Amino acid sequence: MGRNLVTGGMGFLGTWLARELLNNGEEVVIFDMKRELPDSAADLKGKVEIYNGDISNWVHVVEAVKKYNIDCIYHLASMITIASRDDPPAAFRVNIVGTMNVLEAARILGVRDVIFASSGATYGSVINPPPKMVYNDTLQRPDTMYSTTKLCCERLGEQYHRQYGVNFRALRFSMAVGAGRPITYFFGDWSGVITMPAQGKPYTTHSNPLISCGYIYAKDAIQALIGLKNAPESKLRQRVYNVDGFMANLTEVVEVVKKHIPDAQITFDWDKSEEMKAFNNANSFKFDNTVAFEDFGYQPRYLLNEMVEDFINEVRKGNTS
Ligand SMILES: NC(=O)c1ccc[n+]([C@@H]2O[C@H](COP(=O)([O-])OP(=O)(O)OC[C@H]3O[C@@H](n4cnc5c(N)ncnc54)[C@H](O)[C@@H]3O)[C@@H](O)[C@H]2O)c1
């Protein structure tokens, strides 16, 4: 069994990944700039090692990889959309230099695998909306600081694979939802409509309740990361794959939530600003999962009904922030 470094391991997807790796009997070292595991990951305390560091700091990355004799780096540490927009130099350092540090540490220290979390946002969003169906070879036209850095990291990883033999593999996720996802104004509604009612609290959405969103449930995102890592090299036709779950709009999600929580208090207060419209449109596309299925067996296990039911159960178990 391998020794895994999960960068960004105190974040939403990182904690789900750490949990699943532990379930599989693997060792986990979390690399994160946060000092403490969030409440949503209290179950990981004492089961994972923690390296408190900054991914954009070369010394920290090399030290962590050497100290723990790492076999595989799951690289999830990142600044996401709004934070990257608000501080572009920091987004460059954390997302691009941070990924360079991971790739270079893997090259020099002989780390076996580097698995990277990229994003569907690389297909465009605000200025260049992606088509309704996105294939692996659809032209990527990033138009935000976040998505530009993610695309750059994909190309760097491919280069490190081609020229230096680093086993770089990556996934582009659509909107990931699940217990523990922070409920932010522009991107939080798709988790908020489940998290808050499951906690017995009211929730008001601000997104367009009728626009379809491409979803992936956190457990499917983790299944895909581990499946890609374990796939035989001979099966892989490319280094970066698109994966998603299903499409649904908020009205449809709320209907399912109310089947499980009939007294859920959910109010729609649609923000019709151009900014909200742009962010809503940015997530309104379906990925074709065919290549991911053929190459490493990925298919979503959680469609709308299964996702809502499992999500509510996880929130009630306490796996939420
Ligand atoms: N959540 C989604 O919908 C989604 C969709 C597509 C891609 N992704 C990608 O998946 C990955 C995980 O996403 P998430 O939703 O869990 O994000 P998150 O913000 O919850 O977690 C990111 C983690 O990275 C850490 N981090 C940030 N800067 C760091 C630094 N300089 N050094 C060390 N750690 C640092 C943060 O402390 C945080 O714990 C990211 O790379 C993200 O771009 C997420």
mmCIF file of C-alpha atoms and ligand atoms in Angstrom:
data_model
loop_
_atom_site.group_PDB
_atom_site.id
_atom_site.type_symbol
_atom_site.label_atom_id
_atom_site.label_comp_id
_atom_site.label_asym_id
_atom_site.label_seq_id
_atom_site.Cartn_x
_atom_site.Cartn_y
_atom_site.Cartn_z
ATOM 1 C CA MET A 1 0.000 0.000 0.000
ATOM 2 C CA GLY A 2 1.251 3.437 -0.881
ATOM 3 C CA ARG A 3 2.111 6.511 1.090
ATOM 4 C CA ASN A 4 0.088 9.408 -0.270
ATOM 5 C CA LEU A 5 0.582 13.124 0.046
ATOM 6 C CA VAL A 6 -2.759 14.913 -0.330
ATOM 7 C CA THR A 7 -2.099 18.587 -0.982
ATOM 8 C CA GLY A 8 -5.084 20.727 -0.034
ATOM 9 C CA GLY A 9 -6.050 17.791 2.168
ATOM 10 C CA MET A 10 -7.938 19.986 4.635
ATOM 11 C CA GLY A 11 -10.262 21.268 1.911
ATOM 12 C CA PHE A 12 -13.614 19.905 0.811
ATOM 13 C CA LEU A 13 -12.474 17.250 -1.684
ATOM 14 C CA GLY A 14 -9.145 16.650 0.090
ATOM 15 C CA THR A 15 -10.841 15.455 3.262
ATOM 16 C CA TRP A 16 -13.099 13.091 1.277
ATOM 17 C CA LEU A 17 -10.040 11.758 -0.543
ATOM 18 C CA ALA A 18 -8.071 11.250 2.680
ATOM 19 C CA ARG A 19 -11.036 9.386 4.181
ATOM 20 C CA GLU A 20 -11.327 7.037 1.203
ATOM 21 C CA LEU A 21 -7.578 6.343 1.032
ATOM 22 C CA LEU A 22 -7.634 5.414 4.729
ATOM 23 C CA ASN A 23 -10.646 3.146 4.095
ATOM 24 C CA ASN A 24 -8.548 1.436 1.433
ATOM 25 C CA GLY A 25 -5.768 0.787 3.950
ATOM 26 C CA GLU A 26 -3.403 3.427 2.580
ATOM 27 C CA GLU A 27 -1.278 5.917 4.502
ATOM 28 C CA VAL A 28 -2.113 9.594 4.173
ATOM 29 C CA VAL A 29 -0.064 12.713 4.788
ATOM 30 C CA ILE A 30 -2.031 15.935 4.447
ATOM 31 C CA PHE A 31 -0.174 18.977 3.127
ATOM 32 C CA ASP A 32 -2.093 22.177 3.758
ATOM 33 C CA MET A 33 -1.508 25.730 4.839
ATOM 34 C CA LYS A 34 -4.353 25.426 7.352
ATOM 35 C CA ARG A 35 -3.135 24.303 10.753
ATOM 36 C CA GLU A 36 -6.165 22.348 11.920
ATOM 37 C CA LEU A 37 -8.423 19.803 10.309
ATOM 38 C CA PRO A 38 -11.910 21.291 9.843
ATOM 39 C CA ASP A 39 -14.771 20.009 12.027
ATOM 40 C CA SER A 40 -16.076 18.188 8.953
ATOM 41 C CA ALA A 41 -12.945 16.029 9.060
ATOM 42 C CA ALA A 42 -12.830 15.358 12.804
ATOM 43 C CA ASP A 43 -12.917 11.626 12.002
ATOM 44 C CA LEU A 44 -9.450 11.924 10.384
ATOM 45 C CA LYS A 45 -7.738 13.167 13.553
ATOM 46 C CA GLY A 46 -4.971 10.831 14.660
ATOM 47 C CA LYS A 47 -5.256 8.757 11.476
ATOM 48 C CA VAL A 48 -3.361 11.053 9.106
ATOM 49 C CA GLU A 49 -0.011 12.812 9.336
ATOM 50 C CA ILE A 50 -0.148 16.558 8.813
ATOM 51 C CA TYR A 51 2.490 18.722 7.154
ATOM 52 C CA ASN A 52 1.669 22.369 7.604
ATOM 53 C CA GLY A 53 3.132 24.192 4.598
ATOM 54 C CA ASP A 54 2.669 26.431 1.593
ATOM 55 C CA ILE A 55 2.560 24.656 -1.766
ATOM 56 C CA SER A 56 4.196 27.650 -3.465
ATOM 57 C CA ASN A 57 7.224 27.235 -1.188
ATOM 58 C CA TRP A 58 9.678 24.821 -2.820
ATOM 59 C CA VAL A 59 11.422 23.998 0.451
ATOM 60 C CA HIS A 60 8.143 22.955 2.077
ATOM 61 C CA VAL A 61 7.170 20.697 -0.822
ATOM 62 C CA VAL A 62 10.545 18.952 -1.039
ATOM 63 C CA GLU A 63 10.746 18.569 2.711
ATOM 64 C CA ALA A 64 7.288 16.975 2.931
ATOM 65 C CA VAL A 65 7.966 14.539 0.071
ATOM 66 C CA LYS A 66 11.368 13.525 1.530
ATOM 67 C CA LYS A 67 10.329 13.377 5.160
ATOM 68 C CA TYR A 68 7.415 11.035 4.498
ATOM 69 C CA ASN A 69 8.968 9.090 1.626
ATOM 70 C CA ILE A 70 5.941 9.773 -0.567
ATOM 71 C CA ASP A 71 4.905 7.400 -3.402
ATOM 72 C CA CYS A 72 1.969 9.344 -4.768
ATOM 73 C CA ILE A 73 0.977 13.002 -4.682
ATOM 74 C CA TYR A 74 -2.706 13.856 -5.071
ATOM 75 C CA HIS A 75 -2.368 17.536 -5.840
ATOM 76 C CA LEU A 76 -5.566 19.369 -4.835
ATOM 77 C CA ALA A 77 -4.190 22.512 -3.152
ATOM 78 C CA SER A 78 -5.430 25.505 -5.072
ATOM 79 C CA MET A 79 -6.918 28.940 -4.857
ATOM 80 C CA ILE A 80 -10.352 28.737 -6.399
ATOM 81 C CA THR A 81 -12.412 31.067 -8.615
ATOM 82 C CA ILE A 82 -13.195 34.180 -6.581
ATOM 83 C CA ALA A 83 -9.955 34.131 -4.549
ATOM 84 C CA SER A 84 -7.942 33.828 -7.791
ATOM 85 C CA ARG A 85 -9.860 36.710 -9.394
ATOM 86 C CA ASP A 86 -9.248 38.921 -6.349
ATOM 87 C CA ASP A 87 -5.503 38.217 -6.020
ATOM 88 C CA PRO A 88 -4.018 37.179 -9.388
ATOM 89 C CA PRO A 89 -0.331 37.169 -8.279
ATOM 90 C CA ALA A 90 -1.225 34.873 -5.389
ATOM 91 C CA ALA A 91 -3.214 32.630 -7.760
ATOM 92 C CA PHE A 92 -0.173 32.420 -10.040
ATOM 93 C CA ARG A 93 2.089 31.496 -7.122
ATOM 94 C CA VAL A 94 -0.208 28.983 -5.458
ATOM 95 C CA ASN A 95 -1.726 27.340 -8.529
ATOM 96 C CA ILE A 96 1.062 27.450 -11.110
ATOM 97 C CA VAL A 97 4.269 27.664 -9.032
ATOM 98 C CA GLY A 98 2.701 25.247 -6.543
ATOM 99 C CA THR A 99 2.087 22.708 -9.312
ATOM 100 C CA MET A 100 5.602 23.229 -10.687
ATOM 101 C CA ASN A 101 6.944 22.482 -7.202
ATOM 102 C CA VAL A 102 4.944 19.253 -7.059
ATOM 103 C CA LEU A 103 6.087 18.156 -10.534
ATOM 104 C CA GLU A 104 9.706 19.061 -9.905
ATOM 105 C CA ALA A 105 9.743 17.308 -6.520
ATOM 106 C CA ALA A 106 8.261 14.241 -8.234
ATOM 107 C CA ARG A 107 10.932 14.385 -10.963
ATOM 108 C CA ILE A 108 13.889 14.835 -8.621
ATOM 109 C CA LEU A 109 12.774 12.535 -5.833
ATOM 110 C CA GLY A 110 11.243 9.829 -8.020
ATOM 111 C CA VAL A 111 7.642 10.040 -6.768
ATOM 112 C CA ARG A 112 5.725 7.331 -8.621
ATOM 113 C CA ASP A 113 2.461 9.169 -9.393
ATOM 114 C CA VAL A 114 1.121 12.715 -9.512
ATOM 115 C CA ILE A 115 -2.678 12.989 -9.722
ATOM 116 C CA PHE A 116 -3.981 16.496 -10.293
ATOM 117 C CA ALA A 117 -7.455 18.062 -9.837
ATOM 118 C CA SER A 118 -8.209 20.325 -12.761
ATOM 119 C CA SER A 119 -11.529 21.881 -13.662
ATOM 120 C CA GLY A 120 -14.280 22.023 -16.238
ATOM 121 C CA ALA A 121 -13.834 25.784 -15.972
ATOM 122 C CA THR A 122 -10.911 25.406 -18.412
ATOM 123 C CA TYR A 123 -13.556 25.031 -21.162
ATOM 124 C CA GLY A 124 -14.622 28.636 -20.628
ATOM 125 C CA SER A 125 -17.204 30.384 -18.561
ATOM 126 C CA VAL A 126 -18.052 34.016 -18.410
ATOM 127 C CA ILE A 127 -16.856 35.316 -21.778
ATOM 128 C CA ASN A 128 -16.600 32.029 -23.668
ATOM 129 C CA PRO A 129 -19.467 29.828 -22.479
ATOM 130 C CA PRO A 130 -18.739 26.163 -23.166
ATOM 131 C CA PRO A 131 -21.007 24.154 -25.480
ATOM 132 C CA LYS A 132 -23.840 22.136 -23.871
ATOM 133 C CA MET A 133 -21.927 18.859 -24.386
ATOM 134 C CA VAL A 134 -18.192 18.947 -23.678
ATOM 135 C CA TYR A 135 -15.860 16.217 -24.945
ATOM 136 C CA ASN A 136 -12.230 15.657 -23.951
ATOM 137 C CA ASP A 137 -11.120 17.256 -27.189
ATOM 138 C CA THR A 138 -13.456 20.270 -27.038
ATOM 139 C CA LEU A 139 -11.359 23.418 -27.336
ATOM 140 C CA GLN A 140 -10.383 24.779 -23.917
ATOM 141 C CA ARG A 141 -10.865 28.534 -23.760
ATOM 142 C CA PRO A 142 -10.333 29.613 -20.141
ATOM 143 C CA ASP A 143 -11.445 33.138 -19.376
ATOM 144 C CA THR A 144 -10.860 33.548 -15.652
ATOM 145 C CA MET A 145 -7.635 33.700 -13.632
ATOM 146 C CA TYR A 146 -8.556 30.410 -11.944
ATOM 147 C CA SER A 147 -9.257 28.478 -15.134
ATOM 148 C CA THR A 148 -6.197 29.955 -16.874
ATOM 149 C CA THR A 149 -3.944 28.702 -14.082
ATOM 150 C CA LYS A 150 -5.608 25.271 -14.181
ATOM 151 C CA LEU A 151 -5.060 24.912 -17.922
ATOM 152 C CA CYS A 152 -1.438 25.967 -17.512
ATOM 153 C CA CYS A 153 -0.981 23.254 -14.851
ATOM 154 C CA GLU A 154 -2.464 20.618 -17.181
ATOM 155 C CA ARG A 155 0.035 21.522 -19.896
ATOM 156 C CA LEU A 156 2.948 21.588 -17.412
ATOM 157 C CA GLY A 157 1.980 18.146 -16.167
ATOM 158 C CA GLU A 158 1.799 16.769 -19.707
ATOM 159 C CA GLN A 159 5.222 18.238 -20.415
ATOM 160 C CA TYR A 160 6.714 16.666 -17.278
ATOM 161 C CA HIS A 161 5.249 13.358 -18.387
ATOM 162 C CA ARG A 162 6.485 13.631 -21.978
ATOM 163 C CA GLN A 163 9.963 14.925 -21.284
ATOM 164 C CA TYR A 164 10.822 13.667 -17.790
ATOM 165 C CA GLY A 165 8.649 10.578 -17.385
ATOM 166 C CA VAL A 166 6.683 11.898 -14.400
ATOM 167 C CA ASN A 167 3.482 9.863 -14.177
ATOM 168 C CA PHE A 168 1.169 12.873 -14.293
ATOM 169 C CA ARG A 169 -2.552 12.141 -14.569
ATOM 170 C CA ALA A 170 -5.421 14.576 -14.103
ATOM 171 C CA LEU A 171 -9.188 14.992 -14.000
ATOM 172 C CA ARG A 172 -11.389 17.913 -14.908
ATOM 173 C CA PHE A 173 -14.376 18.013 -12.557
ATOM 174 C CA SER A 174 -17.674 19.771 -13.036
ATOM 175 C CA MET A 175 -19.367 21.368 -9.982
ATOM 176 C CA ALA A 176 -18.453 19.110 -7.062
ATOM 177 C CA VAL A 177 -21.008 18.916 -4.266
ATOM 178 C CA GLY A 178 -21.183 17.142 -0.953
ATOM 179 C CA ALA A 179 -21.088 17.499 2.798
ATOM 180 C CA GLY A 180 -18.326 19.844 3.873
ATOM 181 C CA ARG A 181 -18.391 22.058 0.795
ATOM 182 C CA PRO A 182 -18.282 25.709 1.874
ATOM 183 C CA ILE A 183 -21.556 27.468 1.038
ATOM 184 C CA THR A 184 -20.396 30.558 -0.835
ATOM 185 C CA TYR A 185 -22.656 33.118 -2.552
ATOM 186 C CA PHE A 186 -21.929 32.313 -6.215
ATOM 187 C CA PHE A 187 -21.181 28.579 -6.110
ATOM 188 C CA GLY A 188 -22.723 27.398 -2.848
ATOM 189 C CA ASP A 189 -26.402 26.912 -3.715
ATOM 190 C CA TRP A 190 -25.985 23.433 -5.187
ATOM 191 C CA SER A 191 -24.677 22.146 -1.848
ATOM 192 C CA GLY A 192 -26.524 24.656 0.348
ATOM 193 C CA VAL A 193 -29.993 23.394 -0.657
ATOM 194 C CA ILE A 194 -29.053 20.026 0.844
ATOM 195 C CA THR A 195 -26.655 20.860 3.691
ATOM 196 C CA MET A 196 -28.845 23.415 5.461
ATOM 197 C CA PRO A 197 -32.184 21.508 5.382
ATOM 198 C CA ALA A 198 -30.336 18.367 6.530
ATOM 199 C CA GLN A 199 -29.220 20.410 9.541
ATOM 200 C CA GLY A 200 -32.788 21.593 10.108
ATOM 201 C CA LYS A 201 -31.946 25.145 8.998
ATOM 202 C CA PRO A 202 -33.638 27.355 6.385
ATOM 203 C CA TYR A 203 -31.804 28.174 3.148
ATOM 204 C CA THR A 204 -32.263 30.856 0.495
ATOM 205 C CA THR A 205 -30.844 30.269 -2.992
ATOM 206 C CA HIS A 206 -29.650 33.118 -5.234
ATOM 207 C CA SER A 207 -28.866 31.234 -8.469
ATOM 208 C CA ASN A 208 -31.242 30.810 -11.379
ATOM 209 C CA PRO A 209 -33.517 27.980 -10.132
ATOM 210 C CA LEU A 210 -34.177 26.769 -13.679
ATOM 211 C CA ILE A 211 -30.691 26.585 -15.182
ATOM 212 C CA SER A 212 -29.187 23.093 -15.335
ATOM 213 C CA CYS A 213 -25.861 22.580 -13.634
ATOM 214 C CA GLY A 214 -23.318 19.837 -14.343
ATOM 215 C CA TYR A 215 -22.790 18.053 -11.024
ATOM 216 C CA ILE A 216 -20.364 15.535 -9.618
ATOM 217 C CA TYR A 217 -20.901 14.152 -6.125
ATOM 218 C CA ALA A 218 -17.758 14.272 -3.953
ATOM 219 C CA LYS A 219 -17.702 10.471 -3.595
ATOM 220 C CA ASP A 220 -17.732 10.061 -7.386
ATOM 221 C CA ALA A 221 -14.951 12.636 -7.748
ATOM 222 C CA ILE A 222 -12.855 10.625 -5.265
ATOM 223 C CA GLN A 223 -13.729 7.327 -6.968
ATOM 224 C CA ALA A 224 -12.465 8.882 -10.218
ATOM 225 C CA LEU A 225 -9.201 10.188 -8.706
ATOM 226 C CA ILE A 226 -8.334 6.813 -7.182
ATOM 227 C CA GLY A 227 -9.520 4.907 -10.267
ATOM 228 C CA LEU A 228 -7.326 7.012 -12.513
ATOM 229 C CA LYS A 229 -4.344 6.559 -10.213
ATOM 230 C CA ASN A 230 -4.778 2.773 -10.210
ATOM 231 C CA ALA A 231 -5.372 2.404 -13.959
ATOM 232 C CA PRO A 232 -2.717 0.439 -15.878
ATOM 233 C CA GLU A 233 -0.588 2.769 -17.969
ATOM 234 C CA SER A 234 -1.322 0.734 -21.099
ATOM 235 C CA LYS A 235 -5.037 1.626 -20.847
ATOM 236 C CA LEU A 236 -4.538 5.396 -20.788
ATOM 237 C CA ARG A 237 -4.868 7.284 -24.066
ATOM 238 C CA GLN A 238 -4.363 10.709 -22.546
ATOM 239 C CA ARG A 239 -3.135 12.380 -19.356
ATOM 240 C CA VAL A 240 -6.220 14.506 -18.544
ATOM 241 C CA TYR A 241 -9.844 13.295 -18.481
ATOM 242 C CA ASN A 242 -13.264 14.919 -18.056
ATOM 243 C CA VAL A 243 -15.572 13.404 -15.442
ATOM 244 C CA ASP A 244 -18.999 14.410 -14.180
ATOM 245 C CA GLY A 245 -22.150 12.947 -12.665
ATOM 246 C CA PHE A 246 -25.416 14.352 -14.000
ATOM 247 C CA MET A 247 -27.275 17.539 -14.920
ATOM 248 C CA ALA A 248 -30.028 19.036 -12.765
ATOM 249 C CA ASN A 249 -31.459 22.423 -11.930
ATOM 250 C CA LEU A 250 -32.072 23.673 -8.401
ATOM 251 C CA THR A 251 -35.848 23.253 -8.681
ATOM 252 C CA GLU A 252 -35.354 19.553 -9.455
ATOM 253 C CA VAL A 253 -32.857 19.147 -6.603
ATOM 254 C CA VAL A 254 -35.223 20.815 -4.131
ATOM 255 C CA GLU A 255 -38.048 18.459 -5.169
ATOM 256 C CA VAL A 256 -35.874 15.487 -4.234
ATOM 257 C CA VAL A 257 -34.720 17.120 -0.990
ATOM 258 C CA LYS A 258 -38.387 17.595 -0.008
ATOM 259 C CA LYS A 259 -39.077 13.887 -0.532
ATOM 260 C CA HIS A 260 -36.542 13.208 2.227
ATOM 261 C CA ILE A 261 -37.157 16.313 4.337
ATOM 262 C CA PRO A 262 -40.805 17.307 3.745
ATOM 263 C CA ASP A 263 -40.581 20.365 6.025
ATOM 264 C CA ALA A 264 -37.354 21.710 4.416
ATOM 265 C CA GLN A 265 -37.512 25.521 4.343
ATOM 266 C CA ILE A 266 -35.988 26.553 1.018
ATOM 267 C CA THR A 267 -36.684 29.943 -0.556
ATOM 268 C CA PHE A 268 -35.726 31.008 -4.076
ATOM 269 C CA ASP A 269 -34.465 34.598 -4.261
ATOM 270 C CA TRP A 270 -33.020 34.688 -7.776
ATOM 271 C CA ASP A 271 -30.188 37.228 -8.178
ATOM 272 C CA LYS A 272 -30.590 38.350 -11.790
ATOM 273 C CA SER A 273 -27.289 40.279 -11.900
ATOM 274 C CA GLU A 274 -24.963 39.754 -14.862
ATOM 275 C CA GLU A 275 -22.340 38.317 -12.499
ATOM 276 C CA MET A 276 -24.640 35.610 -11.161
ATOM 277 C CA LYS A 277 -25.879 34.860 -14.681
ATOM 278 C CA ALA A 278 -22.304 34.416 -15.885
ATOM 279 C CA PHE A 279 -21.316 32.070 -13.050
ATOM 280 C CA ASN A 280 -24.552 30.063 -13.498
ATOM 281 C CA ASN A 281 -23.982 29.724 -17.246
ATOM 282 C CA ALA A 282 -20.395 28.679 -16.609
ATOM 283 C CA ASN A 283 -21.496 25.426 -14.963
ATOM 284 C CA SER A 284 -24.319 24.588 -17.331
ATOM 285 C CA PHE A 285 -22.786 21.875 -19.498
ATOM 286 C CA LYS A 286 -22.548 18.096 -19.556
ATOM 287 C CA PHE A 287 -19.305 16.175 -19.818
ATOM 288 C CA ASP A 288 -19.081 13.100 -22.000
ATOM 289 C CA ASN A 289 -17.649 10.428 -19.640
ATOM 290 C CA THR A 290 -17.073 7.824 -22.366
ATOM 291 C CA VAL A 291 -13.290 8.041 -22.520
ATOM 292 C CA ALA A 292 -12.949 7.969 -18.720
ATOM 293 C CA PHE A 293 -15.178 4.875 -18.661
ATOM 294 C CA GLU A 294 -13.230 3.104 -21.402
ATOM 295 C CA ASP A 295 -9.782 3.937 -20.011
ATOM 296 C CA PHE A 296 -10.240 3.521 -16.254
ATOM 297 C CA GLY A 297 -13.803 2.350 -15.691
ATOM 298 C CA TYR A 298 -15.247 5.605 -14.381
ATOM 299 C CA GLN A 299 -18.986 5.901 -14.238
ATOM 300 C CA PRO A 300 -20.954 7.960 -11.744
ATOM 301 C CA ARG A 301 -22.496 5.945 -8.913
ATOM 302 C CA TYR A 302 -24.540 8.863 -7.620
ATOM 303 C CA LEU A 303 -27.179 10.421 -9.858
ATOM 304 C CA LEU A 304 -29.637 12.978 -8.485
ATOM 305 C CA ASN A 305 -31.684 10.732 -6.172
ATOM 306 C CA GLU A 306 -28.761 8.732 -4.793
ATOM 307 C CA MET A 307 -26.697 11.890 -4.365
ATOM 308 C CA VAL A 308 -29.338 13.737 -2.347
ATOM 309 C CA GLU A 309 -30.018 10.746 -0.090
ATOM 310 C CA ASP A 310 -26.353 10.062 0.633
ATOM 311 C CA PHE A 311 -25.517 13.749 1.035
ATOM 312 C CA ILE A 312 -28.262 14.168 3.680
ATOM 313 C CA ASN A 313 -26.987 11.106 5.552
ATOM 314 C CA GLU A 314 -23.405 12.413 5.545
ATOM 315 C CA VAL A 315 -24.488 15.826 6.841
ATOM 316 C CA ARG A 316 -26.429 14.126 9.625
ATOM 317 C CA LYS A 317 -23.325 12.075 10.516
ATOM 318 C CA GLY A 318 -21.500 15.372 11.014
ATOM 319 C CA ASN A 319 -19.394 15.404 7.860
ATOM 320 C CA THR A 320 -20.068 19.038 7.189
ATOM 321 C CA SER A 321 -18.505 22.387 8.056
HETATM 322 N N1 LIG B 1 -15.124 21.860 -5.663
HETATM 323 C C1 LIG B 1 -15.318 21.903 -6.984
HETATM 324 O O1 LIG B 1 -16.454 22.094 -7.464
HETATM 325 C C2 LIG B 1 -14.158 21.683 -7.924
HETATM 326 C C3 LIG B 1 -14.415 21.582 -9.281
HETATM 327 C C4 LIG B 1 -13.349 21.425 -10.162
HETATM 328 C C5 LIG B 1 -12.060 21.336 -9.659
HETATM 329 N N2 LIG B 1 -11.820 21.442 -8.332
HETATM 330 C C6 LIG B 1 -10.439 21.369 -7.850
HETATM 331 O O2 LIG B 1 -10.330 20.384 -6.835
HETATM 332 C C7 LIG B 1 -9.371 20.791 -5.870
HETATM 333 C C8 LIG B 1 -10.000 20.761 -4.488
HETATM 334 O O3 LIG B 1 -11.125 21.627 -4.483
HETATM 335 P P1 LIG B 1 -11.933 21.930 -3.141
HETATM 336 O O4 LIG B 1 -13.314 22.289 -3.528
HETATM 337 O O5 LIG B 1 -11.697 20.841 -2.160
HETATM 338 O O6 LIG B 1 -11.198 23.262 -2.656
HETATM 339 P P2 LIG B 1 -10.994 23.827 -1.182
HETATM 340 O O7 LIG B 1 -10.820 25.301 -1.311
HETATM 341 O O8 LIG B 1 -12.048 23.309 -0.256
HETATM 342 O O9 LIG B 1 -9.606 23.173 -0.735
HETATM 343 C C9 LIG B 1 -8.380 23.663 -1.169
HETATM 344 C C10 LIG B 1 -7.382 23.438 -0.048
HETATM 345 O O10 LIG B 1 -6.115 23.929 -0.508
HETATM 346 C C11 LIG B 1 -5.479 24.569 0.571
HETATM 347 N N3 LIG B 1 -4.526 25.546 0.084
HETATM 348 C C12 LIG B 1 -4.794 26.708 -0.567
HETATM 349 N N4 LIG B 1 -3.661 27.374 -0.802
HETATM 350 C C13 LIG B 1 -2.651 26.616 -0.331
HETATM 351 C C14 LIG B 1 -1.245 26.779 -0.272
HETATM 352 N N5 LIG B 1 -0.650 27.874 -0.740
HETATM 353 N N6 LIG B 1 -0.500 25.806 0.281
HETATM 354 C C15 LIG B 1 -1.101 24.703 0.803
HETATM 355 N N7 LIG B 1 -2.432 24.506 0.806
HETATM 356 C C16 LIG B 1 -3.194 25.450 0.232
HETATM 357 C C17 LIG B 1 -6.607 25.241 1.352
HETATM 358 O O11 LIG B 1 -6.211 25.537 2.679
HETATM 359 C C18 LIG B 1 -7.700 24.199 1.238
HETATM 360 O O12 LIG B 1 -7.680 23.326 2.355
HETATM 361 C C19 LIG B 1 -8.901 22.179 -6.278
HETATM 362 O O13 LIG B 1 -7.688 22.040 -6.956
HETATM 363 C C20 LIG B 1 -9.997 22.668 -7.192
HETATM 364 O O14 LIG B 1 -9.488 23.574 -8.141
HETATM 365 C C21 LIG B 1 -12.852 21.602 -7.440
#
